[in-house]
Amino acid sequence: MDFELKSLSLAQAAQLPCDALLVLVPDARPAGKPASPLEQLMAQAAQAGDLDTAVGKQLAAYRPEGVKAARVVLVGVGNASVASVRKAIAAGLGSLKLPAVKKLALVLSLLDADDNTVRAAVQTAADVSYVFTTTKPSAKPRALRQVVVGVSQATQVRKGFETGKALVAGVEFAKEWANRPANHATPSHLADAARKLGRHARIKTEVLGQKQVEALGMGAFLAVAQGSAEPLRFIVLQYSGADKASAPVVLVGKGITFDTGGISIKPAAEMDEMKFDMGGAASVLGTFAALAELQPAINVVGLIPSCENMPDGRAVKPGDVVTSMSGQTIEILNTDAEGRLILCDALTYAARFKPRSVVDIATLTGACVIALGGVRSGLFSPHDELALALQQAGEAALDPCWRMPLDDEYAEGLKSNFADMGNVAGRAGGAITAAKFLQKFAAELPWAHLDIAGTAWKGGAAKGATGRPVALLLQYLIDQAAQAPARKPAGARKAGGARRAKA
Ligand code: BES
Ligand code: MN
Ligand code: ZN
């Protein structure tokens, strides 16, 4: 899909050759004599009481006089906030989802569009026209080929436009991988996708296999993988956009390509949705795809521990005790709490990059779905500054999260008589106890955890990946790039002891 940004008055929009014009109409419009065909259309409709500017309300016209486009849809956008723009475009495109609409113009010229508005417009157009076709040859591929975004002053919103395009690349990459069934998205497939990203000049990919993971002593990760016939992969991506001495942000994505629960097996209903259990990994890959497009001045590391969680004669059993890479031992009381087991070793590994921050992203707990539903991702961090930065990035990118508590009392239930800790702590506060488990492996790191179990995909008739939280992550990285580069601490410390390198 191609996007183009144009300075476009309403008079010029009428002259634009395209299949459809979507004109966003805000509550507040300039008074004055309607001079061009589109203005006249609006004025007439308004006079007749047919122009409702509430968000998403529509008035459609076919071949109106003086307009080149065959279809014109006037869509109310209310107060023209970024969220309203997204809703309005989604609603308008819903009624324009026709195979005939190949070239579309989104006319934002009546709005005081800023970078965020334009980014949201680009993102929404891609979002609602997305079609998954990889394993469905009968699916009608996306008809929309070309989208012109028309604003009053293109030069002022160029940045938002470029960010929007990069975001589309990232979100669609994430959706593609998350949507693929588990037999088309094995750990090896994910590694291949990461290697492809590594062809970009600024991205380097390294893939570790069984032997190397054993040598690293990742006993918790190995325990999860041991029940599967699919070989595990530990994927390391490095995006270099800044000076070598600039401390990177490390993103850690949960890459369980299928979660049966293992010996603590899950019930059959909706188990297919556990193909999405690599949503965190997909969001890391997607973020790298976006970085490749946007090329911001920052260093980023992506870590993806990836395997299946299967029941088998060789599978890890409830009560087994394993030694993590950190040296801490874990009693695996429930093999379905596997995400934290693969992430804890990746967090230990992350320390070697002496990061300015570490953010893990995981479809970690059903409890988070109960707590926050599908609207906001769960955010957990003991570091106020980092938590705030992620919260703000989420708000700005319309990919919101909500901060949850991390009181030490929540860790009580993780105590074990047979190991340094158990991997579960009962049903109460399940999203928080999972985060407390991870925190034991991030002790020295400026760490945050995003539980995306409720936001990474939708169930039901609209079943499919959302591409979240790529928008949040990319925004956070852009914000970090805009700050003074965080230096790696002088006299580099050993892995495991890296401290926050403050800007
Ligand atoms: N991948 C699941 C979490 C999940 C479940 C995400 C449902 C989205 C929808 C995770 O591995 C898991 O099974 N978690 C368990 C933890 C429990 C055993 C402590 C859960 O949430 O039930
Ligand atoms: Mn599980
Ligand atoms: Zn899982």
Coordinates of C-alpha atoms and ligand atoms in Angstrom, one line a residue:
M1 CA 0.0 0.0 0.0
D2 CA 1.3 3.4 -1.0
F3 CA 0.8 6.6 0.9
E4 CA 1.2 10.1 -0.3
L5 CA 1.0 13.4 1.7
K6 CA -0.3 16.4 -0.2
S7 CA -1.3 20.0 0.6
L8 CA -4.8 20.0 -0.6
S9 CA -7.6 22.6 -0.4
L10 CA -11.2 21.4 -0.7
A11 CA -11.2 22.9 -4.2
Q12 CA -8.1 20.9 -5.1
A13 CA -9.6 17.7 -3.5
A14 CA -12.5 18.0 -5.9
Q15 CA -10.1 17.9 -8.8
L16 CA -8.2 14.9 -7.5
P17 CA -8.6 11.8 -9.7
C18 CA -9.4 8.9 -7.3
D19 CA -12.0 6.3 -6.6
A20 CA -13.2 7.8 -3.3
L21 CA -12.8 10.9 -1.2
L22 CA -13.3 10.7 2.5
V23 CA -13.8 14.2 3.8
L24 CA -13.5 14.6 7.6
V25 CA -15.9 17.2 8.8
P26 CA -15.3 18.7 12.3
D27 CA -17.9 20.5 14.5
A28 CA -16.1 23.8 14.0
R29 CA -15.8 24.9 10.4
P30 CA -14.9 28.2 8.9
A31 CA -17.8 30.4 7.9
G32 CA -17.9 32.1 4.6
K33 CA -19.4 31.5 1.2
P34 CA -19.0 28.0 -0.2
A35 CA -16.8 28.4 -3.2
S36 CA -15.9 24.9 -4.4
P37 CA -18.1 21.9 -5.2
L38 CA -17.3 20.1 -1.9
E39 CA -18.0 23.1 0.1
Q40 CA -21.3 23.6 -1.7
L41 CA -22.2 19.9 -1.0
M42 CA -21.5 20.4 2.7
A43 CA -23.3 23.7 2.9
Q44 CA -26.4 22.3 1.2
A45 CA -26.4 19.2 3.5
A46 CA -25.9 21.4 6.6
Q47 CA -28.7 23.7 5.6
A48 CA -31.1 20.7 5.1
G49 CA -30.0 19.3 8.5
D50 CA -28.4 16.3 6.9
L51 CA -24.8 17.0 8.0
D52 CA -24.2 15.5 11.4
T53 CA -20.6 16.1 12.5
A54 CA -20.7 13.7 15.5
V55 CA -17.8 11.3 15.3
G56 CA -18.4 8.6 12.6
K57 CA -21.7 10.0 11.3
Q58 CA -21.7 9.8 7.5
L59 CA -23.2 11.3 4.4
A60 CA -22.4 9.6 1.1
A61 CA -22.7 11.0 -2.4
Y62 CA -22.2 9.4 -5.8
R63 CA -20.7 11.4 -8.6
P64 CA -21.5 14.8 -7.2
E65 CA -21.2 17.7 -9.6
G66 CA -17.8 19.2 -10.1
V67 CA -16.0 16.3 -8.3
K68 CA -13.6 14.0 -10.1
A69 CA -14.0 11.1 -7.5
A70 CA -16.9 8.8 -8.1
R71 CA -17.6 8.4 -4.3
V72 CA -17.6 11.1 -1.7
V73 CA -18.2 10.3 1.9
L74 CA -18.5 13.2 4.4
V75 CA -17.6 11.8 7.9
G76 CA -18.2 13.7 11.1
V77 CA -15.1 14.0 13.3
G78 CA -16.5 15.9 16.2
N79 CA -13.8 17.8 18.1
A80 CA -11.2 16.5 15.7
S81 CA -9.1 14.9 18.5
V82 CA -6.6 12.2 17.4
A83 CA -8.9 9.5 18.8
S84 CA -11.9 11.0 16.9
V85 CA -9.9 11.1 13.7
R86 CA -9.2 7.4 14.1
K87 CA -12.8 6.6 14.8
A88 CA -14.1 8.7 11.9
I89 CA -11.7 7.1 9.4
A90 CA -12.5 3.6 10.6
A91 CA -16.2 4.3 10.3
G92 CA -15.9 5.9 6.9
L93 CA -13.7 3.2 5.4
G94 CA -16.1 0.6 6.8
S95 CA -18.7 1.8 4.3
L96 CA -16.1 2.2 1.5
K97 CA -14.7 -1.3 1.7
L98 CA -15.3 -2.0 -1.9
P99 CA -13.1 -3.7 -4.4
A100 CA -13.5 -0.7 -6.7
V101 CA -11.8 1.7 -4.2
K102 CA -8.2 1.3 -5.1
K103 CA -7.1 4.9 -4.8
L104 CA -8.5 6.8 -1.9
A105 CA -8.0 10.4 -0.6
L106 CA -8.4 11.2 3.1
V107 CA -9.2 14.8 3.2
L108 CA -8.1 16.4 6.5
S109 CA -8.0 19.9 5.2
L110 CA -10.8 21.1 7.4
L111 CA -8.9 20.0 10.5
D112 CA -6.0 21.6 12.4
A113 CA -4.1 18.4 11.6
D114 CA -0.8 17.9 13.5
D115 CA 1.8 15.1 13.3
N116 CA -0.3 12.8 15.6
T117 CA -3.5 13.4 13.5
V118 CA -1.7 12.4 10.3
R119 CA 0.0 9.5 11.8
A120 CA -3.3 8.2 13.1
A121 CA -4.9 8.7 9.7
V122 CA -2.2 6.7 7.9
Q123 CA -2.4 4.0 10.6
T124 CA -6.1 3.7 10.6
A125 CA -6.3 3.4 6.8
A126 CA -3.9 0.5 6.9
D127 CA -5.5 -1.1 10.0
V128 CA -9.1 -1.3 8.6
S129 CA -8.0 -2.5 5.1
Y130 CA -5.6 -5.2 6.4
V131 CA -6.3 -8.7 5.1
F132 CA -4.5 -11.9 6.1
T133 CA -4.0 -14.1 3.1
T134 CA -0.9 -16.2 3.8
T135 CA -2.8 -19.4 4.5
K136 CA -6.1 -18.5 2.9
P137 CA -5.8 -18.5 -0.8
S138 CA -9.6 -17.8 -1.1
A139 CA -9.3 -14.5 0.8
K140 CA -9.7 -11.3 -1.3
P141 CA -6.5 -9.4 -0.9
R142 CA -6.6 -5.8 0.1
A143 CA -8.1 -3.7 -2.7
L144 CA -6.8 -0.4 -1.5
R145 CA -3.5 0.4 -3.3
Q146 CA -3.0 4.1 -2.9
V147 CA -3.9 6.5 -0.1
V148 CA -3.5 10.3 -0.5
V149 CA -3.6 12.2 2.8
G150 CA -4.7 15.7 2.1
V151 CA -3.9 18.4 4.6
S152 CA -3.8 22.2 4.5
Q153 CA -0.1 22.4 5.2
A154 CA 1.9 19.2 4.2
T155 CA 5.3 20.5 5.3
Q156 CA 4.1 20.9 8.9
V157 CA 3.1 17.2 9.3
R158 CA 5.7 15.5 7.3
K159 CA 7.2 13.9 10.4
G160 CA 3.9 12.4 11.6
F161 CA 3.3 11.1 8.0
E162 CA 6.7 9.4 7.9
T163 CA 6.2 7.9 11.4
G164 CA 2.8 6.7 10.3
K165 CA 4.2 4.9 7.3
A166 CA 6.9 3.2 9.4
L167 CA 4.3 2.2 11.9
V168 CA 2.2 0.6 9.2
A169 CA 5.2 -1.4 8.1
G170 CA 5.8 -2.5 11.7
V171 CA 2.3 -3.2 12.7
E172 CA 1.7 -5.3 9.5
F173 CA 4.8 -7.2 10.1
A174 CA 3.7 -8.0 13.6
K175 CA 0.2 -8.9 12.5
E176 CA 1.4 -11.2 9.8
W177 CA 3.6 -13.2 12.1
A178 CA 1.1 -13.3 15.0
N179 CA -1.7 -14.4 12.7
R180 CA 0.2 -17.2 11.1
P181 CA -0.8 -20.6 12.5
A182 CA 1.8 -22.3 14.7
N183 CA 2.8 -24.7 12.0
H184 CA 3.6 -21.8 9.8
A185 CA 5.3 -19.8 12.5
T186 CA 7.7 -22.1 14.3
P187 CA 10.7 -20.8 16.3
S188 CA 12.8 -21.5 13.2
H189 CA 10.4 -19.5 11.0
L190 CA 10.6 -16.5 13.4
A191 CA 14.4 -16.8 13.3
D192 CA 14.2 -16.6 9.5
A193 CA 12.0 -13.5 9.7
A194 CA 14.6 -11.9 12.0
R195 CA 17.4 -12.9 9.7
K196 CA 15.6 -11.2 6.8
L197 CA 15.3 -8.0 8.9
G198 CA 19.1 -8.4 9.4
R199 CA 19.6 -7.6 5.7
H200 CA 19.0 -4.0 6.5
A201 CA 22.2 -2.0 6.9
R202 CA 21.5 -1.0 10.4
I203 CA 20.2 -4.3 11.7
K204 CA 22.3 -7.3 12.8
T205 CA 20.6 -10.6 13.6
E206 CA 22.1 -13.5 15.5
V207 CA 20.3 -16.8 16.2
L208 CA 21.3 -19.1 19.0
G209 CA 20.2 -22.8 19.0
Q210 CA 20.0 -25.5 21.6
K211 CA 23.8 -25.9 22.1
Q212 CA 24.4 -22.2 22.6
V213 CA 21.5 -21.8 24.9
E214 CA 22.7 -24.8 27.0
A215 CA 26.2 -23.2 27.2
L216 CA 24.6 -20.0 28.5
G217 CA 22.9 -22.0 31.2
M218 CA 19.4 -20.9 30.4
G219 CA 17.8 -23.8 32.4
A220 CA 14.4 -22.2 32.6
F221 CA 14.1 -21.6 28.9
L222 CA 15.4 -25.1 28.1
A223 CA 12.9 -26.7 30.5
V224 CA 10.0 -25.2 28.6
A225 CA 11.4 -26.2 25.2
Q226 CA 12.3 -29.8 26.1
G227 CA 8.8 -31.2 25.5
S228 CA 8.6 -30.0 21.9
A229 CA 9.9 -31.6 18.7
E230 CA 10.5 -28.2 17.3
P231 CA 14.0 -26.9 18.0
L232 CA 14.1 -23.7 20.2
R233 CA 15.6 -20.5 19.0
F234 CA 17.0 -17.5 20.9
I235 CA 17.0 -14.5 18.6
V236 CA 19.1 -11.4 19.1
L237 CA 18.5 -8.4 16.9
Q238 CA 20.5 -5.2 17.1
Y239 CA 19.5 -1.9 15.5
S240 CA 22.3 0.6 15.4
G241 CA 21.0 4.1 14.9
A242 CA 23.4 6.0 17.3
D243 CA 26.9 6.1 18.5
K244 CA 28.3 2.8 19.8
A245 CA 28.7 4.3 23.3
S246 CA 25.0 5.1 23.5
A247 CA 23.3 2.6 25.8
P248 CA 20.6 0.7 24.0
V249 CA 16.9 0.0 24.8
V250 CA 16.4 -3.7 25.1
L251 CA 13.1 -5.2 24.0
V252 CA 12.4 -8.7 25.1
G253 CA 9.5 -10.5 23.4
K254 CA 7.8 -13.7 24.6
G255 CA 8.0 -16.1 21.6
I256 CA 5.9 -19.1 22.6
T257 CA 4.8 -20.2 19.1
F258 CA 2.1 -22.5 20.6
D259 CA 1.1 -22.8 24.3
T260 CA -0.7 -26.1 25.0
G261 CA 0.0 -25.6 28.7
G262 CA 2.4 -28.5 28.7
I263 CA 1.7 -31.3 31.2
S264 CA -0.5 -28.8 33.0
I265 CA -2.5 -28.9 29.8
K266 CA -5.1 -26.3 28.9
P267 CA -8.8 -27.1 28.1
A268 CA -9.6 -27.5 24.4
A269 CA -11.9 -24.5 24.1
E270 CA -10.2 -21.7 22.3
M271 CA -6.8 -23.4 22.6
D272 CA -6.2 -22.5 18.9
E273 CA -5.7 -18.9 20.1
M274 CA -2.5 -19.9 21.8
K275 CA -0.9 -19.6 18.4
F276 CA -0.9 -15.9 19.4
D277 CA 1.3 -16.6 22.4
M278 CA 4.2 -15.2 20.4
G279 CA 2.5 -11.8 20.2
G280 CA 5.3 -10.2 22.2
A281 CA 7.9 -11.6 19.8
A282 CA 5.9 -10.4 16.9
S283 CA 5.7 -6.9 18.4
V284 CA 9.5 -6.9 18.7
L285 CA 10.0 -8.0 15.1
G286 CA 7.4 -5.4 14.0
T287 CA 9.2 -2.7 15.9
F288 CA 12.4 -3.6 14.2
A289 CA 10.7 -3.5 10.8
A290 CA 9.5 0.0 11.7
L291 CA 13.0 1.1 12.9
A292 CA 14.3 0.0 9.5
E293 CA 11.9 2.4 7.8
L294 CA 12.2 5.3 10.2
Q295 CA 15.9 5.0 11.2
P296 CA 15.8 7.0 14.4
A297 CA 19.0 7.9 16.2
I298 CA 19.0 5.3 18.9
N299 CA 20.4 1.8 19.6
V300 CA 17.9 -1.0 20.2
V301 CA 18.4 -4.6 21.0
G302 CA 15.6 -7.2 20.5
L303 CA 15.7 -10.5 22.4
I304 CA 13.3 -13.3 21.5
P305 CA 13.3 -16.6 23.4
S306 CA 11.2 -18.8 21.2
C307 CA 9.9 -22.4 21.6
E308 CA 6.7 -24.4 21.8
N309 CA 5.1 -25.4 25.2
M310 CA 4.1 -29.1 24.6
P311 CA 3.2 -32.2 26.7
D312 CA 5.5 -35.1 25.9
G313 CA 7.4 -37.9 27.5
R314 CA 10.3 -35.6 27.8
A315 CA 8.3 -32.6 28.9
V316 CA 9.1 -30.8 32.1
K317 CA 6.8 -32.0 34.9
P318 CA 5.0 -30.1 37.8
G319 CA 7.4 -30.1 40.7
D320 CA 10.6 -30.2 38.6
V321 CA 13.3 -27.8 39.8
V322 CA 15.4 -26.0 37.2
T323 CA 18.3 -23.7 37.5
S324 CA 17.9 -20.4 35.6
M325 CA 20.8 -18.5 33.9
S326 CA 20.9 -16.2 36.9
G327 CA 21.7 -19.1 39.2
Q328 CA 18.3 -18.9 41.0
T329 CA 16.4 -22.2 41.1
I330 CA 12.7 -22.5 40.2
E331 CA 10.2 -25.1 41.1
I332 CA 7.9 -25.4 38.1
L333 CA 4.6 -26.0 39.9
N334 CA 2.5 -25.3 36.8
T335 CA 4.0 -25.9 33.3
D336 CA 1.4 -23.5 31.9
A337 CA 3.2 -20.6 33.5
E338 CA 5.9 -21.0 30.9
G339 CA 6.2 -17.4 29.6
R340 CA 7.9 -16.2 32.7
L341 CA 10.3 -19.1 32.5
I342 CA 11.6 -18.2 29.0
L343 CA 11.6 -14.5 29.8
C344 CA 13.6 -14.7 33.0
D345 CA 16.6 -16.1 31.2
A346 CA 16.3 -13.5 28.5
L347 CA 16.2 -10.8 31.2
T348 CA 19.4 -12.1 32.6
Y349 CA 20.9 -12.1 29.1
A350 CA 19.8 -8.5 28.6
A351 CA 22.1 -7.2 31.3
R352 CA 25.2 -7.7 29.1
F353 CA 24.0 -4.9 26.8
K354 CA 24.3 -2.4 29.7
P355 CA 20.9 -1.1 28.6
R356 CA 19.3 2.3 29.4
S357 CA 16.1 0.4 29.8
V358 CA 14.7 -3.1 29.3
V359 CA 11.1 -3.6 28.3
D360 CA 9.6 -7.1 28.1
I361 CA 6.4 -7.7 26.1
A362 CA 4.4 -10.8 26.7
T363 CA 1.0 -12.4 26.4
L364 CA 1.7 -13.5 29.9
T365 CA -1.5 -14.0 32.0
G366 CA -5.2 -14.7 31.6
A367 CA -5.5 -12.6 34.8
C368 CA -4.4 -9.5 32.9
V369 CA -7.3 -10.1 30.5
I370 CA -9.6 -10.2 33.4
A371 CA -8.1 -7.1 35.0
L372 CA -7.9 -4.8 31.9
G373 CA -9.8 -6.5 29.1
G374 CA -8.7 -5.6 25.5
V375 CA -8.4 -1.9 25.9
R376 CA -5.2 -1.3 27.8
S377 CA -2.1 -3.4 28.2
G378 CA -0.8 -4.0 31.7
L379 CA 2.3 -2.0 32.6
F380 CA 4.5 -3.1 35.5
S381 CA 7.7 -1.3 36.6
P382 CA 9.3 -0.2 39.8
H383 CA 10.9 2.7 38.0
D384 CA 8.6 5.7 37.9
E385 CA 10.5 7.5 35.1
L386 CA 10.4 4.5 32.8
A387 CA 6.8 3.8 33.6
L388 CA 5.8 7.3 32.9
A389 CA 7.7 7.4 29.6
L390 CA 5.9 4.2 28.5
Q391 CA 2.5 5.4 29.7
Q392 CA 2.9 8.7 27.8
A393 CA 4.1 6.9 24.6
G394 CA 1.0 4.7 24.8
E395 CA -1.3 7.7 25.1
A396 CA 0.3 9.5 22.3
A397 CA 0.3 6.5 20.0
L398 CA -3.3 5.5 20.9
D399 CA -1.9 2.2 22.1
P400 CA -2.5 2.7 25.8
C401 CA -1.4 0.8 28.9
W402 CA -2.2 1.0 32.6
R403 CA 0.3 0.9 35.4
M404 CA -0.3 -1.9 37.9
P405 CA 1.2 -2.3 41.4
L406 CA 4.3 -4.3 42.4
D407 CA 4.2 -4.3 46.2
D408 CA 6.6 -6.9 47.6
E409 CA 3.7 -8.6 49.5
Y410 CA 2.6 -9.9 46.1
A411 CA 5.7 -12.0 45.9
E412 CA 4.8 -14.0 49.1
G413 CA 3.0 -16.7 47.2
L414 CA 6.1 -17.4 45.0
K415 CA 7.9 -19.0 48.0
S416 CA 8.9 -22.7 47.6
N417 CA 10.2 -25.3 50.0
F418 CA 12.2 -26.9 47.2
A419 CA 13.7 -24.0 45.2
D420 CA 14.5 -20.3 45.4
M421 CA 11.0 -19.7 44.1
G422 CA 8.0 -21.3 42.6
N423 CA 6.7 -20.3 39.1
V424 CA 3.1 -19.6 40.3
A425 CA 1.4 -18.1 43.3
G426 CA -2.2 -19.0 43.2
R427 CA -5.1 -17.3 41.3
A428 CA -5.3 -14.0 43.2
G429 CA -3.5 -11.1 41.5
G430 CA -2.2 -13.4 38.9
A431 CA -0.9 -10.7 36.5
I432 CA 1.0 -9.0 39.3
T433 CA 2.5 -12.2 40.8
A434 CA 3.8 -13.1 37.3
A435 CA 5.4 -9.6 37.1
K436 CA 6.9 -10.1 40.6
F437 CA 8.5 -13.4 39.3
L438 CA 10.1 -11.5 36.4
Q439 CA 11.3 -8.8 38.8
K440 CA 13.5 -11.3 40.6
F441 CA 15.5 -11.5 37.4
A442 CA 15.6 -7.8 36.6
A443 CA 16.8 -6.7 40.0
E444 CA 19.6 -4.4 38.7
L445 CA 18.0 -3.4 35.5
P446 CA 15.8 -0.3 34.6
W447 CA 13.1 -2.7 33.7
A448 CA 9.4 -2.6 32.7
H449 CA 7.0 -5.4 31.8
L450 CA 4.0 -5.1 29.4
D451 CA 1.4 -7.8 29.7
I452 CA -0.4 -7.8 26.3
A453 CA -2.5 -10.9 26.9
G454 CA -5.7 -8.8 26.4
T455 CA -4.5 -6.5 23.6
A456 CA -2.3 -8.6 21.2
W457 CA -5.2 -10.2 19.5
K458 CA -9.0 -10.2 19.2
G459 CA -11.1 -13.3 19.5
G460 CA -14.6 -14.0 18.1
A461 CA -15.7 -13.2 14.5
A462 CA -12.9 -10.6 14.2
K463 CA -10.3 -13.1 15.4
G464 CA -6.9 -11.8 14.5
A465 CA -3.7 -10.0 15.7
T466 CA -3.9 -6.3 16.5
G467 CA -0.2 -5.5 16.0
R468 CA -0.1 -4.0 19.5
P469 CA 2.0 -2.7 21.2
V470 CA 4.2 -1.8 18.2
A471 CA 2.8 1.8 18.2
L472 CA 3.6 2.2 21.9
L473 CA 7.1 0.8 21.5
L474 CA 8.0 2.8 18.4
Q475 CA 6.7 6.0 20.1
Y476 CA 8.8 5.3 23.2
L477 CA 11.9 4.7 21.1
I478 CA 11.3 8.0 19.1
D479 CA 10.9 9.8 22.4
Q480 CA 14.1 8.3 23.8
A481 CA 16.0 9.2 20.6
A482 CA 14.9 12.8 21.0
Q483 CA 16.6 12.9 24.5
A484 CA 20.3 13.3 25.1
P485 CA 21.9 9.9 24.4
A486 CA 22.3 7.7 27.4
R487 CA 26.0 6.8 27.8
K488 CA 27.0 3.3 28.8
P489 CA 28.6 3.5 32.2
A490 CA 32.4 4.0 32.1
G491 CA 34.5 1.1 33.4
A492 CA 31.9 -1.3 32.1
R493 CA 30.5 -3.6 34.7
K494 CA 30.1 -7.3 34.3
A495 CA 26.9 -8.8 32.8
G496 CA 24.3 -9.1 35.5
G497 CA 25.4 -5.9 37.2
A498 CA 24.6 -3.3 34.6
R499 CA 23.1 -0.2 36.2
R500 CA 20.9 2.4 34.7
A501 CA 22.9 4.7 32.4
K502 CA 21.0 8.0 33.0
A503 CA 20.7 10.6 30.4
Ligands
BES1 N1 -0.2 -17.6 27.3 C1 -0.8 -17.8 28.6 C2 -1.6 -16.5 29.0 C3 -2.9 -16.3 28.3 C4 -4.0 -17.0 28.6 C5 -3.0 -15.2 27.4 C6 -5.2 -16.7 27.9 C7 -4.2 -14.9 26.8 C8 -5.3 -15.6 27.1 C9 0.2 -18.1 29.7 O1 1.2 -18.9 29.3 C10 -0.6 -18.9 30.7 O2 -1.0 -20.0 30.4 N2 -0.7 -18.3 31.9 C11 -1.4 -19.0 33.0 C12 -0.7 -18.7 34.2 C13 -1.2 -19.5 35.4 C14 -0.9 -21.0 35.2 C15 -0.5 -19.1 36.7 C16 -2.8 -18.3 33.0 O3 -2.9 -17.1 32.8 O4 -3.8 -19.1 33.2
MN2 MN 0.8 -21.0 29.4
ZN3 ZN 1.8 -18.7 27.4

